Short mmCIF file of C-alpha atoms and ligand atoms in Angstrom, two decimals:
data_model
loop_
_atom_site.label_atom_id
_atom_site.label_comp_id
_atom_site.label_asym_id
_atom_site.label_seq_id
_atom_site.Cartn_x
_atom_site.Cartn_y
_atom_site.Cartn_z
CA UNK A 131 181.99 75.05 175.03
CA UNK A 132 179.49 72.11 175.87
CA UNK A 133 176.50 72.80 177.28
CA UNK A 134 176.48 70.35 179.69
CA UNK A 135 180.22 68.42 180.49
CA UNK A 136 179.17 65.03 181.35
CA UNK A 137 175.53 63.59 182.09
CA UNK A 138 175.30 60.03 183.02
CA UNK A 139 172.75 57.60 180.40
CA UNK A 140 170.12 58.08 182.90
CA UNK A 141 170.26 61.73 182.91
CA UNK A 142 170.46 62.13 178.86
CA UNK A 143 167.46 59.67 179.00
CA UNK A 144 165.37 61.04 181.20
CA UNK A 145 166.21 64.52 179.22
CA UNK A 146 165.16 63.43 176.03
CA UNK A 147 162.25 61.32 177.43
CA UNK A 148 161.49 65.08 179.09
CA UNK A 149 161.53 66.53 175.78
CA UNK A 150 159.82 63.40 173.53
CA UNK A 151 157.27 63.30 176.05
CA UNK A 152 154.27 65.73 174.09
CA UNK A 153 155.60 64.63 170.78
CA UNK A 154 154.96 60.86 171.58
CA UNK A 155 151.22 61.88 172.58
CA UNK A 156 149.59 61.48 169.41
CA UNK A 157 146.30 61.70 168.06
CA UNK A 158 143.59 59.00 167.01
CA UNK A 159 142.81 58.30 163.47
CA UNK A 160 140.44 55.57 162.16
CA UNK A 161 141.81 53.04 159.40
CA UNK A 162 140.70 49.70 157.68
CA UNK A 163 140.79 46.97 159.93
CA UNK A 164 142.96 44.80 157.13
CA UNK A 165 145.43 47.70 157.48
CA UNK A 166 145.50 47.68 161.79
CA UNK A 167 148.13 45.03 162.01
CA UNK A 168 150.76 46.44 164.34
CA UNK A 169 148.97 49.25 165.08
CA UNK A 170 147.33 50.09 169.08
CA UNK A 171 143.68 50.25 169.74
CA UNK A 172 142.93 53.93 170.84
CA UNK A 173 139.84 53.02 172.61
CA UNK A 174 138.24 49.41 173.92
CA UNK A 175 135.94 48.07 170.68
CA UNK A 176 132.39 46.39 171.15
CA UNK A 177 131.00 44.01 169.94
CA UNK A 178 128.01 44.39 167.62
CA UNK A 179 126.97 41.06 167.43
CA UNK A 180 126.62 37.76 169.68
CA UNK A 181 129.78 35.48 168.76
CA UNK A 182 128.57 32.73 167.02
CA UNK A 183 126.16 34.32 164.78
CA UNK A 184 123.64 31.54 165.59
CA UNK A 185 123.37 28.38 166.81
CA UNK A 186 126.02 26.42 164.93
CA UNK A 187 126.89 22.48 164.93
CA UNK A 188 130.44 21.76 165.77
CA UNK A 189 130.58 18.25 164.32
CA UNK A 190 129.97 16.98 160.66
CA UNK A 191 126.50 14.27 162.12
CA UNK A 192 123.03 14.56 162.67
CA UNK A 193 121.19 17.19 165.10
CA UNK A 194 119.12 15.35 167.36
CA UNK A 195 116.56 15.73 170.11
CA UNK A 196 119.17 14.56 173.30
CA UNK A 197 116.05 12.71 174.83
CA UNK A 198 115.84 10.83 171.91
CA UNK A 199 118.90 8.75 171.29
CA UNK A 200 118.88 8.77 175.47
CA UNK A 201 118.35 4.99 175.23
CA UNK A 202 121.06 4.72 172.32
CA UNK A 203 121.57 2.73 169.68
CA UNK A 204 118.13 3.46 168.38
CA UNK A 205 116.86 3.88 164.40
CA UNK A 206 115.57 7.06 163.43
CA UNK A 207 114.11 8.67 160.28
CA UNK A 208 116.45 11.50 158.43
CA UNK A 209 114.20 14.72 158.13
CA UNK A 210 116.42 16.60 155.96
CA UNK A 211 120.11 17.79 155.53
CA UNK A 212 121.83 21.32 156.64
CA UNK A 213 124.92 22.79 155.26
CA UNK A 214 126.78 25.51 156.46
CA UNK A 215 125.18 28.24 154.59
CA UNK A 216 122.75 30.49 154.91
CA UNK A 217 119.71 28.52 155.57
CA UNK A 218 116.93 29.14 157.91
CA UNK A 219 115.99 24.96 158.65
CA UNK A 220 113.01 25.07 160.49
CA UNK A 221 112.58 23.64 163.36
CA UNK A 222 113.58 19.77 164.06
CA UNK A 223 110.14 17.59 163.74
CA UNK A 224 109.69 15.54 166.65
CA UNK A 225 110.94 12.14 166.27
CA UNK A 226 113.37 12.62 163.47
CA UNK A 227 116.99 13.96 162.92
CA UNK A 228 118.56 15.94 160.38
CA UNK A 229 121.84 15.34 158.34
CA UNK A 230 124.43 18.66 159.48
CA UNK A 231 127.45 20.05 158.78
CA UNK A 232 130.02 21.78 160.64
CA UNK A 233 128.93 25.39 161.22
CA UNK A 234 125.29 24.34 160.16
CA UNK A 235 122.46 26.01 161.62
CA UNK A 236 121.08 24.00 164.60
CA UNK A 237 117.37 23.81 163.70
CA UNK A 238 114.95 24.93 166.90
CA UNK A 239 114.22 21.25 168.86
CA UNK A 240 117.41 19.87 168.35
CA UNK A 241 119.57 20.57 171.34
CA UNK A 242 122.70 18.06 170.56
CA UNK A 243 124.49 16.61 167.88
CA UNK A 244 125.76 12.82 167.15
CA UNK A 245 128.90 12.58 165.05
CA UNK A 246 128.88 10.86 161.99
CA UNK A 247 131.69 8.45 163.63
CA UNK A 248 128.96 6.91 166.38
CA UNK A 249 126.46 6.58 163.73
CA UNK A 250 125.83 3.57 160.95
CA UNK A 251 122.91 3.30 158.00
CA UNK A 252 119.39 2.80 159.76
CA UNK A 253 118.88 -0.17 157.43
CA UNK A 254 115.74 0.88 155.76
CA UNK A 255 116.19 4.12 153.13
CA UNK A 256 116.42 7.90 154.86
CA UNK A 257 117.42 6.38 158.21
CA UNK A 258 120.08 6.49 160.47
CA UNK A 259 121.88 4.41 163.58
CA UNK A 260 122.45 6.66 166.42
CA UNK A 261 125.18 4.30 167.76
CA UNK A 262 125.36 6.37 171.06
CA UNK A 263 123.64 8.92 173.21
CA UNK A 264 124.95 12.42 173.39
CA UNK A 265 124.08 15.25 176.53
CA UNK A 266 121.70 18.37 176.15
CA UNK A 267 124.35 20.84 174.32
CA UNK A 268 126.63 18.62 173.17
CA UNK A 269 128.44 19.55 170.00
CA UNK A 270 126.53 22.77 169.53
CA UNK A 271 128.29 26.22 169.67
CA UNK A 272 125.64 28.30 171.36
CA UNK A 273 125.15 32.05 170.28
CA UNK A 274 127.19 34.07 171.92
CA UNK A 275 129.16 31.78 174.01
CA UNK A 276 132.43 33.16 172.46
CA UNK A 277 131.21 37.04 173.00
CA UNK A 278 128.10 38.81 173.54
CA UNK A 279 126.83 42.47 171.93
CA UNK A 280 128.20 45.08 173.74
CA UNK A 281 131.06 43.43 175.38
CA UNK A 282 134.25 44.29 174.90
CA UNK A 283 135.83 42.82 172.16
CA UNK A 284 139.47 44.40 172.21
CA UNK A 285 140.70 46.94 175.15
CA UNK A 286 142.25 50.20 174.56
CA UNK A 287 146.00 49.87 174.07
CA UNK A 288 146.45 46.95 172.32
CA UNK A 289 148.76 46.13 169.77
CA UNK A 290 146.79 44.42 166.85
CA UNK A 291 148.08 41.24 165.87
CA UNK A 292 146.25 38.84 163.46
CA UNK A 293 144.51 37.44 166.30
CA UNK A 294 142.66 40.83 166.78
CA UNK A 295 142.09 41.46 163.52
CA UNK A 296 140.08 38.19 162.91
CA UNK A 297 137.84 38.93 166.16
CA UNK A 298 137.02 42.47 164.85
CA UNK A 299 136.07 40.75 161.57
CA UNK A 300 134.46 38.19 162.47
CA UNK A 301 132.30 40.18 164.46
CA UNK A 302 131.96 42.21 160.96
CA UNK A 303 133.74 45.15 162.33
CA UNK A 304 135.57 46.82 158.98
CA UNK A 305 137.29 50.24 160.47
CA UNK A 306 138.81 50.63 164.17
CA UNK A 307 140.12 53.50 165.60
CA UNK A 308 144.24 53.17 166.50
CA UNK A 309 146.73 55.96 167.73
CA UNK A 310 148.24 57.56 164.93
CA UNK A 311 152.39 56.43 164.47
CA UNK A 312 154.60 58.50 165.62
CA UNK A 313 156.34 60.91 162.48
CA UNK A 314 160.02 60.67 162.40
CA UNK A 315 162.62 63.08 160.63
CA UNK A 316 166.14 61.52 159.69
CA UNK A 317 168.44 63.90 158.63
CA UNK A 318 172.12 63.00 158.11
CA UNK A 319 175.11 65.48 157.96
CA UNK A 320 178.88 65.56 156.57
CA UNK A 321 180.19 66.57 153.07
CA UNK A 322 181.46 63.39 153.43
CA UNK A 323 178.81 61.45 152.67
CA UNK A 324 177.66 59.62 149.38
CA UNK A 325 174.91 57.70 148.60
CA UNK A 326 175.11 53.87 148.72
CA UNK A 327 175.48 52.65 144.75
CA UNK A 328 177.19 56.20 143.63
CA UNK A 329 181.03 56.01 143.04
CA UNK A 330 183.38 57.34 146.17
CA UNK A 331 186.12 59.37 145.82
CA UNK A 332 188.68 59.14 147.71
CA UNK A 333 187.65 61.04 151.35
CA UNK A 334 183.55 60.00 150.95
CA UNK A 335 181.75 57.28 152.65
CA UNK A 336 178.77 56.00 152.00
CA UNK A 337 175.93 57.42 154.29
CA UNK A 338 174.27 54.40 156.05
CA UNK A 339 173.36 56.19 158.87
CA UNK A 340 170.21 57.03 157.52
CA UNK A 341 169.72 53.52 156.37
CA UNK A 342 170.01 52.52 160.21
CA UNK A 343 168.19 55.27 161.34
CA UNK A 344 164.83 54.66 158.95
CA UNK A 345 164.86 51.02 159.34
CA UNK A 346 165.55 51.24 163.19
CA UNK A 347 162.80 53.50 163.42
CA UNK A 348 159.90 51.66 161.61
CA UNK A 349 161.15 48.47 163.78
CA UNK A 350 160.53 51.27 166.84
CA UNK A 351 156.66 51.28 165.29
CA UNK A 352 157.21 54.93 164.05
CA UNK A 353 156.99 56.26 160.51
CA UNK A 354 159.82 57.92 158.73
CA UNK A 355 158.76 60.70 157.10
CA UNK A 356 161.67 62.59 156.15
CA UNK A 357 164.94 61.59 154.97
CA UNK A 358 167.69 64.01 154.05
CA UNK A 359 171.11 63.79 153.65
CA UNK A 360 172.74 67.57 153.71
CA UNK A 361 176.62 68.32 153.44
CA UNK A 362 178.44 70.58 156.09
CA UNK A 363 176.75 73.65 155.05
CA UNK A 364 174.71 75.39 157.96
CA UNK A 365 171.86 76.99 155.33
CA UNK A 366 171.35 73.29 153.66
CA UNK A 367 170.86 72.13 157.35
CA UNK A 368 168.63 74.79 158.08
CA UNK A 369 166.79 74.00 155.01
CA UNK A 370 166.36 70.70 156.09
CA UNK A 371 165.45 70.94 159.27
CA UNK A 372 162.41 73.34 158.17
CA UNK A 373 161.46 70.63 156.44
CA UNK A 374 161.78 68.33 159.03
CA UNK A 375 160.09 70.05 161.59
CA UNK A 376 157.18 70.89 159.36
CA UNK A 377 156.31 67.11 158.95
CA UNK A 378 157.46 65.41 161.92
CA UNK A 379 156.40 64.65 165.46
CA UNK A 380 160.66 63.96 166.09
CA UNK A 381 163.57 65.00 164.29
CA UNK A 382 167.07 62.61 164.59
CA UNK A 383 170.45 63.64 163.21
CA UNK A 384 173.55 62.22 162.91
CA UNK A 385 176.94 63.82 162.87
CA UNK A 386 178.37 67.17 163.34
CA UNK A 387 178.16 67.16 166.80
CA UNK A 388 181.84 66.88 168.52
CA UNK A 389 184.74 69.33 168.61
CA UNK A 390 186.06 69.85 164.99
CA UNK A 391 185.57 72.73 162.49
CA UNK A 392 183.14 71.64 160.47
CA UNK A 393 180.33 70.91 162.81
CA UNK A 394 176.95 72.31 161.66
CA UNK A 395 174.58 70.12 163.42
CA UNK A 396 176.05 71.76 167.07
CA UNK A 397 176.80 75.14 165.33
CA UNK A 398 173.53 75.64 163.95
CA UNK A 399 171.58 74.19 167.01
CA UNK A 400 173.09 75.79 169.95
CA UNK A 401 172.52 79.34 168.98
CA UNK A 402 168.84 78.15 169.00
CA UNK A 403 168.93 76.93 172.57
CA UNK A 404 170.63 73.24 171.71
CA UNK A 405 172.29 71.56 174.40
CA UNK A 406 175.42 69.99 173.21
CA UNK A 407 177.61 67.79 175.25
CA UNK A 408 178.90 64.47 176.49
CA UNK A 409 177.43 61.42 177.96
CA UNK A 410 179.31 58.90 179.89
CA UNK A 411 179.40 55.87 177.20
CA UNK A 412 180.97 54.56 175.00
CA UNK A 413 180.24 54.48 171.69
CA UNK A 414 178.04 57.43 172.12
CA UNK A 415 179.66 59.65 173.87
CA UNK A 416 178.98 63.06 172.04
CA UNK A 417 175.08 63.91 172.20
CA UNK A 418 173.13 66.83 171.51
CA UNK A 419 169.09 67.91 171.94
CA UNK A 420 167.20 70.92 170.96
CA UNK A 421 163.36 72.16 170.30
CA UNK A 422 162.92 73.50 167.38
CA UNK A 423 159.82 75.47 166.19
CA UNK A 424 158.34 73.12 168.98
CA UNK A 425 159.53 69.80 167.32
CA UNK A 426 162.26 67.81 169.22
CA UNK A 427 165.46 67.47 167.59
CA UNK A 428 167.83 64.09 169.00
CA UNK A 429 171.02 64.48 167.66
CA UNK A 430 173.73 61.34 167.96
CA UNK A 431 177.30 61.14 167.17
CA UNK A 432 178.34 60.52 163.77
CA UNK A 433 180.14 57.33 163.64
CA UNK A 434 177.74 54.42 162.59
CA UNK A 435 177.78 52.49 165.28
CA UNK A 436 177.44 55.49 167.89
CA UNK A 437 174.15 56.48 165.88
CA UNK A 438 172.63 53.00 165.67
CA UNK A 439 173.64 52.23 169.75
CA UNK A 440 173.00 56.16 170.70
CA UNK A 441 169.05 55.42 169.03
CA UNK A 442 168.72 52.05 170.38
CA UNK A 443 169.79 53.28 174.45
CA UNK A 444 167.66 56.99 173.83
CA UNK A 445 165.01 56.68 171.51
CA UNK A 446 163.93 53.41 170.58
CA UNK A 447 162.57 52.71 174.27
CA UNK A 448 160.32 54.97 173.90
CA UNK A 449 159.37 55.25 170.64
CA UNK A 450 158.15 51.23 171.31
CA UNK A 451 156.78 52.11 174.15
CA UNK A 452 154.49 55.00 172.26
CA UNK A 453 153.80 52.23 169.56
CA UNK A 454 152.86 49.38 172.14
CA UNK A 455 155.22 47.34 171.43
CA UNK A 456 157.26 45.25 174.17
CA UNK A 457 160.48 46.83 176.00
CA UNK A 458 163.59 45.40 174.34
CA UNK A 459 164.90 41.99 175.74
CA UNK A 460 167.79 42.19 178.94
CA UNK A 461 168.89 39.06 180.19
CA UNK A 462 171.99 38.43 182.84
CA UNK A 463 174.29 36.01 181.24
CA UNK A 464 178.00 34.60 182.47
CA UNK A 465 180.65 36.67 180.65
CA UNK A 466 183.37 33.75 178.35
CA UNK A 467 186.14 35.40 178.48
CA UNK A 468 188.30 38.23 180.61
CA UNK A 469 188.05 41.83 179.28
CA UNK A 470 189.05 45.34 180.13
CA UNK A 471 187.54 48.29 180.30
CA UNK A 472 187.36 52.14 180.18
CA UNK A 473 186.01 53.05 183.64
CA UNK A 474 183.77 56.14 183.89
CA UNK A 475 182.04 55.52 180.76
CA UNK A 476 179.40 52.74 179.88
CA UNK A 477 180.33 50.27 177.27
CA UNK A 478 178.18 48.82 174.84
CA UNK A 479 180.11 46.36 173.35
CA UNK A 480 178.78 44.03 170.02
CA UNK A 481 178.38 40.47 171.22
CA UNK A 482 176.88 37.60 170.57
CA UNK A 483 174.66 35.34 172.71
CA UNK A 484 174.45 31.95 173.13
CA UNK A 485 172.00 31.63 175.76
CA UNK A 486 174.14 30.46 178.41
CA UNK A 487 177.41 33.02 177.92
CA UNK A 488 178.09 35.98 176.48
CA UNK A 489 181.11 37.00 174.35
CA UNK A 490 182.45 40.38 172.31
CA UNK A 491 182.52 39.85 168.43
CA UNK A 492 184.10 42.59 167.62
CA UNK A 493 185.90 45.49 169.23
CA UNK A 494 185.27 48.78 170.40
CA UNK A 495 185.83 51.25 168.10
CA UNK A 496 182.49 53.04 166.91
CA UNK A 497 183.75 53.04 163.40
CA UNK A 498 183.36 48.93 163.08
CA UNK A 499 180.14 48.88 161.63
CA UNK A 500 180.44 45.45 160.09
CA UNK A 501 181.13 43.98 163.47
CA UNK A 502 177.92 45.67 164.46
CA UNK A 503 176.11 43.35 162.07
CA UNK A 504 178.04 40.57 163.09
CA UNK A 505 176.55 40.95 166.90
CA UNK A 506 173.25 39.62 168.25
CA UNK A 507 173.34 41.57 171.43
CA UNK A 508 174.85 44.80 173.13
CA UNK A 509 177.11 43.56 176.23
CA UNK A 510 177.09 46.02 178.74
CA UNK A 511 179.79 47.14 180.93
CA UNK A 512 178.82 49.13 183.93
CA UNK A 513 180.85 52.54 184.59
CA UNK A 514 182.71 51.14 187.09
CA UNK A 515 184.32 48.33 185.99
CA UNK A 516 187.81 48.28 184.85
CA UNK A 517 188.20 44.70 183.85
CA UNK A 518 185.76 41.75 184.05
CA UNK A 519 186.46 38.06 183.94
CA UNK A 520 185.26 34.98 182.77
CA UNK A 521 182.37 33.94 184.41
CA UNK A 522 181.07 37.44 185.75
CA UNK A 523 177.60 38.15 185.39
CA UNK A 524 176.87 41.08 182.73
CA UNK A 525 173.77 42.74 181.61
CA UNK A 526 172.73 41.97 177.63
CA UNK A 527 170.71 42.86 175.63
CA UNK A 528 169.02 41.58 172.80
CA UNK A 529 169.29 43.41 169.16
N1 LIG B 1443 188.61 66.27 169.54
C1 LIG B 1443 187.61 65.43 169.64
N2 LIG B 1443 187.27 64.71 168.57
C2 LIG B 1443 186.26 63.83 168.67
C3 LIG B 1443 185.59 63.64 169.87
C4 LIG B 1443 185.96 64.43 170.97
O1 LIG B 1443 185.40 64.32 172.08
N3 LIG B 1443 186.97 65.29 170.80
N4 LIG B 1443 184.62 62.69 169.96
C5 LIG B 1443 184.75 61.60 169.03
C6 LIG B 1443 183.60 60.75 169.09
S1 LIG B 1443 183.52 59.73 170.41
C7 LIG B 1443 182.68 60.71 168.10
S2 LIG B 1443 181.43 59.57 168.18
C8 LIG B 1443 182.73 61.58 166.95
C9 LIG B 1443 181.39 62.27 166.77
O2 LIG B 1443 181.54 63.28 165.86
P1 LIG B 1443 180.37 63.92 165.04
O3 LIG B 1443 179.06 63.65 165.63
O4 LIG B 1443 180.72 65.32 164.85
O5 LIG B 1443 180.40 63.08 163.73
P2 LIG B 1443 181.19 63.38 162.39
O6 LIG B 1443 182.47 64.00 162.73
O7 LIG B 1443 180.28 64.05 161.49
O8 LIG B 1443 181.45 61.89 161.92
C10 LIG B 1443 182.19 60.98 162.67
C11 LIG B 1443 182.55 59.79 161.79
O9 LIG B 1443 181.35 59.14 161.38
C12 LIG B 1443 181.26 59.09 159.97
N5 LIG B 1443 179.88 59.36 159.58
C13 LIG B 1443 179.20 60.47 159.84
N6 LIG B 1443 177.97 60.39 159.32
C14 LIG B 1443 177.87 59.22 158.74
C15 LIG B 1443 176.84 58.56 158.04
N7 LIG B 1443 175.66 59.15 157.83
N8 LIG B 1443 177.06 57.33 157.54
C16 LIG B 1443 178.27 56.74 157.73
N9 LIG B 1443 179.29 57.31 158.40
C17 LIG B 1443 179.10 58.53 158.89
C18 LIG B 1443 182.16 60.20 159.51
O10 LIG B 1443 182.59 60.01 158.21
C19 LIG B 1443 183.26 60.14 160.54
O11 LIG B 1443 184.16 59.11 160.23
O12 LIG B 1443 183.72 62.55 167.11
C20 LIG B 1443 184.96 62.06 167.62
N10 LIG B 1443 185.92 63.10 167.56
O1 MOO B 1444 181.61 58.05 171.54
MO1 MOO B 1444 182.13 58.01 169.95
O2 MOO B 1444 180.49 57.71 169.88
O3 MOO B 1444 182.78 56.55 170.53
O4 MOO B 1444 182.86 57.10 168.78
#
């Protein structure tokens, strides 16, 4: 008997988000900023420094007193030349200028530069044409104008993109201190099931469950840290699972969870307190939880594209949302053509796209794997609706 007879998606979500919930809490650790990308910021980072370094020229030219080139064009003697390097110029001798490069330390006394473009050759050797006059501060990058010591650099909670990483080292910063990934168990069940690359017999299928599984859970920002693949036998599951629940924050199964004979994932989990039943959707429509040693167990239907939509509608949500990373695209779009429906149940049909309209690319069944490739997007067909025609606005979203 099922523990529960029919739940709605809502109520299956908000069961498993119930039971994810301390799992998806996870700890701090500290790792090399090269290695952060992707990963969240656990608390807000300061800066140790003033952003620029120094006082830096933003112009290839000649740093200049402002006051003196005020009555521009006027010839002036060259002092000197600074590169970007390190360098410690001096200070800018009254009455001269000195050659500079981008990123060049401004020397103390100058307080703006000329572009090479608006100046000529002063005529007589080491001089220079300022061809026009340039404002206090103009093309010089001030110290700390981008970011000053102390401020905040990066905030808590955010997901580290390139752009992040360069602040952090350009302000020298080499470690930073992220939210550990979540730990993800995949186990997959039936003594059907065969590696991909070993030779069928007649009666075996290749297992690409787990395939989906690991890849659609390090696109969820969570680590896979077990994968097993265990025939119908309830002390290989059990074996498994130990080892599942020893290493991972979550544990997801697939298979072995409807009404035949040979169903070890329900047999073995509801003695332990698993609740087994069905949710109104289809594909999907078998679905199982349990706790085990403490460690959530999610356990979808075994047909391929059950598992991969059953993950995408329970889990991935809020494994993203645990990794930082942005809820998964819904858009409304105009429906092509007519369609019917099984009412009671929620459809997630495979569709693709356009942009403007929205149209099935394959059919149903949750067996049609290679039509799940083919789509772009899940069409979604509320509970209620029998049959749908062209032009009526349904929800989709994007895979
Ligand atoms: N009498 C009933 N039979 C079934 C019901 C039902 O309500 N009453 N529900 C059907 C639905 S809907 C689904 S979905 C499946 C779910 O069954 P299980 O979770 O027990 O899955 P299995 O029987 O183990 O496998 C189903 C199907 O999927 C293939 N499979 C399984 N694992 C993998 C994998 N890792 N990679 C690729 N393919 C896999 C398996 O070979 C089967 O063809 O039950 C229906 N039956
Ligand atoms: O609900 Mo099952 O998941 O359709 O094939």
């Amino acid at each position: 008997m099922p523990t529960f007879a029919r739940r709605s998606v809502e109520e299956h979500a908000d069961h498993i988000a119930g039971l994810l919930a301390r799992a998806l809490e996870t700890e701090t650790e500290t790792i090399p900023v090269d290695d952060a990308a992707g990963r969240v910021t656990a608390s807000p980072v300061g800066s140790p420094v003033d952003l620029p370094l120094f006082r830096n020229s933003q112009m290839d030219g000649f740093a200049v007193r402002a006051a003196e080139v005020a009555d521009a064009p006027v010839i002036l003697p060259i002092a000197g030349e600074i590169a970007a390097r390190a360098l410690d110029p001096g200070a800018l001798r009254p009455g001269t200028v000195v050659r500079i490069m981008t990123g060049g330390v401004v020397p103390e006394g100058a307080d703006a530069v000329v572009p090479v473009e608006d100046t000529s050759p002063g005529g007589e050797p080491d001089t220079v044409l300022i061809g026009r006059s340039r404002g206090v501060g103009e093309y010089v990058r001030d110290r700390g104008s981008d970011i000053r010591t102390g401020d905040v650099l990066i905030p808590a909670g955010v997901l580290l993109a390139s752009r992040h990483l360069a602040a952090l080292a350009a302000a020298g910063i080499t470690t930073v201190s992220v939210r550990r990934r979540v730990r993800v168990a995949v186990v997959t069940t039936g003594a059907e099931l065969v590696a991909p690359g070993t030779d069928p017999v007649r009666g075996q299928v290749f297992d690409s469950n787990g395939t989906a599984l690991a890849a659609a859970v390090s696109a969820a920002g969570a680590d896979v840290v077990v994968r097993e693949r265990v025939a119908d036998d309830h002390e290989a599951f059990r074996r498994a699972l130990a080892t599942a629940t020893a290493a991972a924050d979550l544990v997801l199964t697939s298979g072995g969870i409807s009404m035949g004979d040979y169903e070890v994932v329900r047999e073995t989990l509801e003695p332990l307190g698993g609740e087994v039943g069905s949710v109104a959707m289809q594909p999907g429509g078998p679905q199982a939880t349990a706790a085990v040693d403490g460690v959530p167990v999610v356990c979808f239907p075994g047909n391929p594209v059950s598992t991969q939509l059953s993950f995408e509608v329970f889990v991935a949500p809020l494994l993203r949302r645990a990794a930082g990373l942005p809820a998964r695209r819904v858009s409304a779009r105009a429906l092509e053509g007519d369609l019917r429906s099984v009412p009671g149940k929620r459809q997630f049909l495979r569709a693709h796209d356009d942009g403007a309209v929205v149209r099935p690319v394959s059919g149903p069944g949750s067996h049609l794997v290679a039509g799940l490739a083919a789509a772009d997007s899940l069409l979604i067909v509320p509970e209620d609706a029998v049959e749908l025609h062209a032009g009526d606005v349904v929800e989709v979203w994007a895979l």
